[in-house]
PDB file of C-alpha atoms in Angstrom:
ATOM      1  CA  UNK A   1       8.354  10.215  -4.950  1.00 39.00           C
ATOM      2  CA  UNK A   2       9.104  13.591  -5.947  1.00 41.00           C
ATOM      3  CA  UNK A   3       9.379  16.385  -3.212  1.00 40.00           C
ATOM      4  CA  UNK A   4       7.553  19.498  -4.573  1.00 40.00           C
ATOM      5  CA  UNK A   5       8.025  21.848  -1.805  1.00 42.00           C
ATOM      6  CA  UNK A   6       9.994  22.488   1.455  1.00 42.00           C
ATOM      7  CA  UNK A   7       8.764  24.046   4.644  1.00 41.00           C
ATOM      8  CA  UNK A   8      11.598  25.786   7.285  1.00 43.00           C
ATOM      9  CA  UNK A   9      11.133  24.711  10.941  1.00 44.00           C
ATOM     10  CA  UNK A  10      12.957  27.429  13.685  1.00 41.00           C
ATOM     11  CA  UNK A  11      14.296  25.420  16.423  1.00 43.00           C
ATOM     12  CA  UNK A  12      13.549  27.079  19.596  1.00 43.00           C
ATOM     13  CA  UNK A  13      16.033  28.195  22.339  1.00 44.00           C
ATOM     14  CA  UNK A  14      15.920  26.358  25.746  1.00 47.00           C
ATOM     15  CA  UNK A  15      13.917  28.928  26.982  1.00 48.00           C
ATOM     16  CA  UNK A  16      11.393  27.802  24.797  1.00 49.00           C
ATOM     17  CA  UNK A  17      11.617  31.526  22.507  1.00 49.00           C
ATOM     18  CA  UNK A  18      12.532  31.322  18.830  1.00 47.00           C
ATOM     19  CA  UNK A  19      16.298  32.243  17.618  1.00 48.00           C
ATOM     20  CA  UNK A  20      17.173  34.523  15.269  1.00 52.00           C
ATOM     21  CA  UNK A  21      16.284  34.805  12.050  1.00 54.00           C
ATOM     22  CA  UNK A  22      19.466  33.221  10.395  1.00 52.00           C
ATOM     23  CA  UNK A  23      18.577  30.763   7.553  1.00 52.00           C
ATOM     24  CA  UNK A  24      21.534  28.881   8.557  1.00 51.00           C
ATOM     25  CA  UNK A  25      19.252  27.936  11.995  1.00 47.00           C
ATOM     26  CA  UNK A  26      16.503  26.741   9.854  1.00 45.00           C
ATOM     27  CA  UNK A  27      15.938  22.950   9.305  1.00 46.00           C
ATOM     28  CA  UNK A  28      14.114  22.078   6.103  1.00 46.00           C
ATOM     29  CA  UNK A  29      12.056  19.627   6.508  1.00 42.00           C
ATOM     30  CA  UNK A  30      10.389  17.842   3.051  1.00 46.00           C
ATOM     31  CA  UNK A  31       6.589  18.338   2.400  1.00 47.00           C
ATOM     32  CA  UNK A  32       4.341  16.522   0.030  1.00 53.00           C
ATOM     33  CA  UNK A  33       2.663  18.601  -2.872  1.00 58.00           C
ATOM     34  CA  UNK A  34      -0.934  18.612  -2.983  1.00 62.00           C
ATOM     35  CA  UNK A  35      -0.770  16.561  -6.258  1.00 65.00           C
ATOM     36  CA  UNK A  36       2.134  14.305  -5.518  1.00 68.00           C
ATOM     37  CA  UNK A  37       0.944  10.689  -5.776  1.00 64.00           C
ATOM     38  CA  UNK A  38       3.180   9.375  -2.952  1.00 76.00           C
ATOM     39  CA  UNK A  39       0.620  11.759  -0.089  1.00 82.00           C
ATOM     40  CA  UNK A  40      -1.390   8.822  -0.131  1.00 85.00           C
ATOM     41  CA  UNK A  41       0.645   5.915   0.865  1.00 89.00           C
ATOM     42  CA  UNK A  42       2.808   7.945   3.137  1.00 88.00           C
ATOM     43  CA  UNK A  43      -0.076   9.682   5.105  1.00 88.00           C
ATOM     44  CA  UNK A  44      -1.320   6.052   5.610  1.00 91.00           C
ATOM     45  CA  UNK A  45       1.799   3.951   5.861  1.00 92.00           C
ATOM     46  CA  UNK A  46       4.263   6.572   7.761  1.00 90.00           C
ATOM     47  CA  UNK A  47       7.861   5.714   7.450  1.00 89.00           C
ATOM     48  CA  UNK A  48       6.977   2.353   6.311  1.00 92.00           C
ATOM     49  CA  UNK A  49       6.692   4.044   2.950  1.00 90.00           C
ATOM     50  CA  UNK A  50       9.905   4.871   2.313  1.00 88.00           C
ATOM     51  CA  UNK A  51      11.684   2.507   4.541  1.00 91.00           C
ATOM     52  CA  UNK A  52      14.593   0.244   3.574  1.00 93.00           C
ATOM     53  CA  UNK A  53      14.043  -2.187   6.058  1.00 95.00           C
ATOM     54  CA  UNK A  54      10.299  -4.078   6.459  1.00 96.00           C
ATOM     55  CA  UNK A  55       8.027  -2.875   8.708  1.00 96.00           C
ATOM     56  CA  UNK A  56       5.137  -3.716  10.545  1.00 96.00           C
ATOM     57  CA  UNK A  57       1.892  -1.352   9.818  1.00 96.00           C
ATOM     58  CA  UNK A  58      -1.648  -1.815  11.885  1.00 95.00           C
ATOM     59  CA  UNK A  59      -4.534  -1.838   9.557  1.00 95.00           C
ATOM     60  CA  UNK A  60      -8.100  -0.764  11.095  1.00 93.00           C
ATOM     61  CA  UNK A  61      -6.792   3.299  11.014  1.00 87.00           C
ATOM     62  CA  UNK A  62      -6.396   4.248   7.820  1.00 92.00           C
ATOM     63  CA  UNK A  63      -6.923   1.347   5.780  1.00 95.00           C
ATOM     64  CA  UNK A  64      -8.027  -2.254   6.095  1.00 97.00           C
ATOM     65  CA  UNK A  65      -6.615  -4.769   4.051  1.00 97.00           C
ATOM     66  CA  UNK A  66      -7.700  -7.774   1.876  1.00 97.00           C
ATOM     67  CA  UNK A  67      -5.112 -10.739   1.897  1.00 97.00           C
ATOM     68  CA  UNK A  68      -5.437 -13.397  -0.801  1.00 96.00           C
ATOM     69  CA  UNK A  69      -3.269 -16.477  -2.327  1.00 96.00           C
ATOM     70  CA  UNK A  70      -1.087 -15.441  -5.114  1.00 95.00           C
ATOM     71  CA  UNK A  71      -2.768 -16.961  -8.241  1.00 93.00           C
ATOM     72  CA  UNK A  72      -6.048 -15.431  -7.202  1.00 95.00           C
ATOM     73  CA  UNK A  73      -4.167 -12.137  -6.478  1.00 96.00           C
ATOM     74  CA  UNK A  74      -2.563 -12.061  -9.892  1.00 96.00           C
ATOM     75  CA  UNK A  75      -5.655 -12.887 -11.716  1.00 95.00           C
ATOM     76  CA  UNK A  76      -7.021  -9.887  -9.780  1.00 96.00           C
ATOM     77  CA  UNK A  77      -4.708  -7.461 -10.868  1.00 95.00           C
ATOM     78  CA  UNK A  78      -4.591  -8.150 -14.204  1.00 95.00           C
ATOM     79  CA  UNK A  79      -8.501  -7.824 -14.680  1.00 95.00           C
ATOM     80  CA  UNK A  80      -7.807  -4.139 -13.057  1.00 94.00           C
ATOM     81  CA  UNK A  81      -5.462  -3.340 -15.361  1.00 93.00           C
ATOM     82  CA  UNK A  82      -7.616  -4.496 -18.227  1.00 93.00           C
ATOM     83  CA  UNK A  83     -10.318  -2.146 -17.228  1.00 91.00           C
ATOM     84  CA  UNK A  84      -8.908   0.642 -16.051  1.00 89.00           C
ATOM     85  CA  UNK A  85      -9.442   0.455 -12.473  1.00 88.00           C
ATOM     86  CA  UNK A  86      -8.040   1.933  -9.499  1.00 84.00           C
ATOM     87  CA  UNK A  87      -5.027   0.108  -8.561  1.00 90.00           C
ATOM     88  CA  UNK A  88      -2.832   0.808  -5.130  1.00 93.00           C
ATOM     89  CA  UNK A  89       0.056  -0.724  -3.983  1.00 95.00           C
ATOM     90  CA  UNK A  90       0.178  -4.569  -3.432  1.00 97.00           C
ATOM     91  CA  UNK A  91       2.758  -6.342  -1.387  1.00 97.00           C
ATOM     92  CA  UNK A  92       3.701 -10.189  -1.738  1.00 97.00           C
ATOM     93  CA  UNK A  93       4.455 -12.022   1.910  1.00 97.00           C
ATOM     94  CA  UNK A  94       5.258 -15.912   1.107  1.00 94.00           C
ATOM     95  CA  UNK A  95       2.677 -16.243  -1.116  1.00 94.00           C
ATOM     96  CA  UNK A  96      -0.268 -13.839  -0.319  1.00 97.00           C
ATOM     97  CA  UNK A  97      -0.768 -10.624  -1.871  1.00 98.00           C
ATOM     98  CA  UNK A  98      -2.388  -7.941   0.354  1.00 98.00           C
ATOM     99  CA  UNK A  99      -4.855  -5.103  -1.146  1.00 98.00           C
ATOM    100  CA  UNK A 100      -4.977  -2.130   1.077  1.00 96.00           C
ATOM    101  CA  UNK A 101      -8.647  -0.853   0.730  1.00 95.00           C
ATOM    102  CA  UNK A 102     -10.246   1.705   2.670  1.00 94.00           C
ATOM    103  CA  UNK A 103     -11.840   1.377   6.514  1.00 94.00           C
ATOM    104  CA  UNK A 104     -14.646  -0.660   7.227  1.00 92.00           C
ATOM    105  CA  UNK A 105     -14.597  -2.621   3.401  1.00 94.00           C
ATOM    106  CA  UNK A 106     -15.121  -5.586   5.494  1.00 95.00           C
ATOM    107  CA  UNK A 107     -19.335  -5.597   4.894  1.00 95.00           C
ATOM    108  CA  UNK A 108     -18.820  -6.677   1.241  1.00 96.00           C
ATOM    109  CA  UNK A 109     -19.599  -9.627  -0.026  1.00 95.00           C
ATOM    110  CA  UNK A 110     -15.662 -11.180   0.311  1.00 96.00           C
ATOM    111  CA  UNK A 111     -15.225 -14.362  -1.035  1.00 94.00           C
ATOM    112  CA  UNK A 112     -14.331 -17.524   1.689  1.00 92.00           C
ATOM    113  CA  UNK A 113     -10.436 -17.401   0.485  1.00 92.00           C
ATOM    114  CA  UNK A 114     -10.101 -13.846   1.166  1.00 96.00           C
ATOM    115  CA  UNK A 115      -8.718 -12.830   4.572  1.00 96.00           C
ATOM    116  CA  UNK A 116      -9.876  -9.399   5.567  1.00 97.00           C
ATOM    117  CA  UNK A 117      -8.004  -7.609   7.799  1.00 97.00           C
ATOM    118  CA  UNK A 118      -8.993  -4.688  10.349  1.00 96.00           C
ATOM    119  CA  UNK A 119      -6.847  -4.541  13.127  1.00 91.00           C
ATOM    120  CA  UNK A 120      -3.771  -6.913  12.862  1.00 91.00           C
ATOM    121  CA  UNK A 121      -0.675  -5.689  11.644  1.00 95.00           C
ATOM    122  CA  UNK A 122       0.647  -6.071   7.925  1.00 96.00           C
ATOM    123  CA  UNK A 123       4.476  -6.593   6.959  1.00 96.00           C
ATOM    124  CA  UNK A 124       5.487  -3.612   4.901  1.00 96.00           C
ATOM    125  CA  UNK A 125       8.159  -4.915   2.310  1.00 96.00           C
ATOM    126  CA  UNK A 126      11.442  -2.564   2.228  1.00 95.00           C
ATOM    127  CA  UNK A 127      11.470   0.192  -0.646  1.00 91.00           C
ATOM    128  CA  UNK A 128      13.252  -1.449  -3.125  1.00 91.00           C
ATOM    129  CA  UNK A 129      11.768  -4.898  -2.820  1.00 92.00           C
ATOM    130  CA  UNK A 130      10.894  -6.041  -6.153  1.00 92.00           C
ATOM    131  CA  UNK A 131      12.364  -9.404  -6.997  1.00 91.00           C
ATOM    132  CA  UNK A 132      10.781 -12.599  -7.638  1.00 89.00           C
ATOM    133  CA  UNK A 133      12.712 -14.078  -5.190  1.00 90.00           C
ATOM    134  CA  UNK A 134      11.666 -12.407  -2.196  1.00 93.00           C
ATOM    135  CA  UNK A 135       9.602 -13.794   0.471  1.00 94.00           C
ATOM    136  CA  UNK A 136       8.311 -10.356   1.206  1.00 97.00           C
ATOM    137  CA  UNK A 137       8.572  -7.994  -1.864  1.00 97.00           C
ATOM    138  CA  UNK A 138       6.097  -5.263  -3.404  1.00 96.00           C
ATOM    139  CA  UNK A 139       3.905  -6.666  -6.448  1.00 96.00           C
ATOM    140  CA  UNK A 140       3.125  -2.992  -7.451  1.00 94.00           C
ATOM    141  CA  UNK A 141       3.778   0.166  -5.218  1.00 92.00           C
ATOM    142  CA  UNK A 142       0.573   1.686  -7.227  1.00 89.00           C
ATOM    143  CA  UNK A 143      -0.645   2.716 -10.103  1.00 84.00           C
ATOM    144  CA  UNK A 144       0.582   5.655 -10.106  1.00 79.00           C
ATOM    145  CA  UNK A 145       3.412   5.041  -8.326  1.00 83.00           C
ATOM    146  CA  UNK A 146       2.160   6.115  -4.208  1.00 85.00           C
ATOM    147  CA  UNK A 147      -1.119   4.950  -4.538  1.00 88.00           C
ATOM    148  CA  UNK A 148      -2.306   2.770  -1.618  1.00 93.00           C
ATOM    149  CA  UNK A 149      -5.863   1.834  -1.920  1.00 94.00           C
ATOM    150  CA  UNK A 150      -7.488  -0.143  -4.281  1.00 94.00           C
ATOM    151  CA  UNK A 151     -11.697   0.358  -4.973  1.00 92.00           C
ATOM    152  CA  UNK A 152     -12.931  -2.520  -3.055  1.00 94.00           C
ATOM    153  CA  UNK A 153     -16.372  -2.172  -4.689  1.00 93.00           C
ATOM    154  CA  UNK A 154     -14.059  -3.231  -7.826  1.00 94.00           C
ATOM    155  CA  UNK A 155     -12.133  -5.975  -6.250  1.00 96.00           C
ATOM    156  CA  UNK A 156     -14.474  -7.798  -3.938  1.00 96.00           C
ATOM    157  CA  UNK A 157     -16.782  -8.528  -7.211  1.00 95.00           C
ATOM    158  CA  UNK A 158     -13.860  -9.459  -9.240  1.00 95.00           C
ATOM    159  CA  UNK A 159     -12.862 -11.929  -6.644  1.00 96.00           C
ATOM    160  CA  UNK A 160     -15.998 -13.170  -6.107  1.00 93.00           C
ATOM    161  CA  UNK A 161     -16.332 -14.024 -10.171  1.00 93.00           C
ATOM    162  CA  UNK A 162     -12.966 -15.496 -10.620  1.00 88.00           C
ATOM    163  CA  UNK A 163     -12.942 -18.537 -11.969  1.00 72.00           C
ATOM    164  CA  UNK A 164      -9.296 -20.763 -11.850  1.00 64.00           C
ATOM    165  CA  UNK A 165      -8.449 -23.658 -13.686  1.00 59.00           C
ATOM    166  CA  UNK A 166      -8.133 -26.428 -11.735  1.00 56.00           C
ATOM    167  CA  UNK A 167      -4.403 -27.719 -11.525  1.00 55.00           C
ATOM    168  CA  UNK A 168      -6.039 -31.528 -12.101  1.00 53.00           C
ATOM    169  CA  UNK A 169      -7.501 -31.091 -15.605  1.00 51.00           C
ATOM    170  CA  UNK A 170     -10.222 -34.339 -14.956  1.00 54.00           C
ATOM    171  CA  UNK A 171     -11.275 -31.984 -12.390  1.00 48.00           C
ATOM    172  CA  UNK A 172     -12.683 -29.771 -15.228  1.00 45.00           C
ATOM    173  CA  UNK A 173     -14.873 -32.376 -16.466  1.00 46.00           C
ATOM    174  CA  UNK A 174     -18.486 -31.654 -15.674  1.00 44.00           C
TER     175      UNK A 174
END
């Protein structure tokens, strides 16, 4: 995430007036450009953004969140890439990929297997989680990089079409 701009904060005295006007009594504190692609996750994720450690985030504010097993997940993703299609940031926990998607999603048609999730809290994976071996690792922090949601009126019909192979092939036998 790339920092395009700083703002200066004057701390104030005790008595509550501002100090001087020496830039050496001026915190900077980082801002988010206007076009940065990071202002999304961060305004709805906080610190758990660019954490190091995992975190836990309540959905229902900002964001809801779709949570679905792993092959079904993948499958997912990959037909978003294919066609172009808004893709946020998708954490792995054990198994289960999560889709943040925005408030009150829930009144689509979501298949059975899909958990939606409007209230409970999420575990945010640390910032540089990306290994396969992870319990709880990112999948994709966004594409672009910072992008949270994903278009649920995308990904609730592209769940609701997919179609896995059975792991018992005489189970594909109609």
């Amino acid at each position: 995430m790339t920092l395009l701009s700083r703002t200066r904060l004057r701390p104030t005295s005790l008595s509550g007036r501002s100090r001087p006007d020496d830039p050496a009594l001026a915190w900077e504190i980082p801002v988010l450009g206007d076009n940065d692609p990071g202002q999304e996750a961060y305004m709805l994720l906080g610190a758990a953004w660019r954490s190091s450690t995992a975190r836990l985030v309540r959905t229902g504010d900002g964001f809801d969140a779709v949570r679905v097993p792993q092959s079904y997940a993948a499958a997912a993703l990959e037909v978003l890439r294919r066609c172009g299609a808004r893709r946020g940031a998708v954490p792995s926990d054990s198994g289960l990929w999560t889709f943040f998607v925005p408030p009150d999603s829930g009144s689509l048609p979501w298949p059975t297997w899909v958990t939606y999730l409007s209230g409970p809290t999420v575990r945010i994976p640390p910032r540089p989680a990306r290994s396969d071996g992870l319990n709880l690792r990112w999948i994709t922090r966004g594409e672009p990089t910072g992008q949270l949601l994903t278009a649920p009126f995308v990904l609730c019909p592209i769940f609701t079409t997919l179609v896995l192979p059975s792991p018992d092939p005489t189970l594909d036998r109609a």
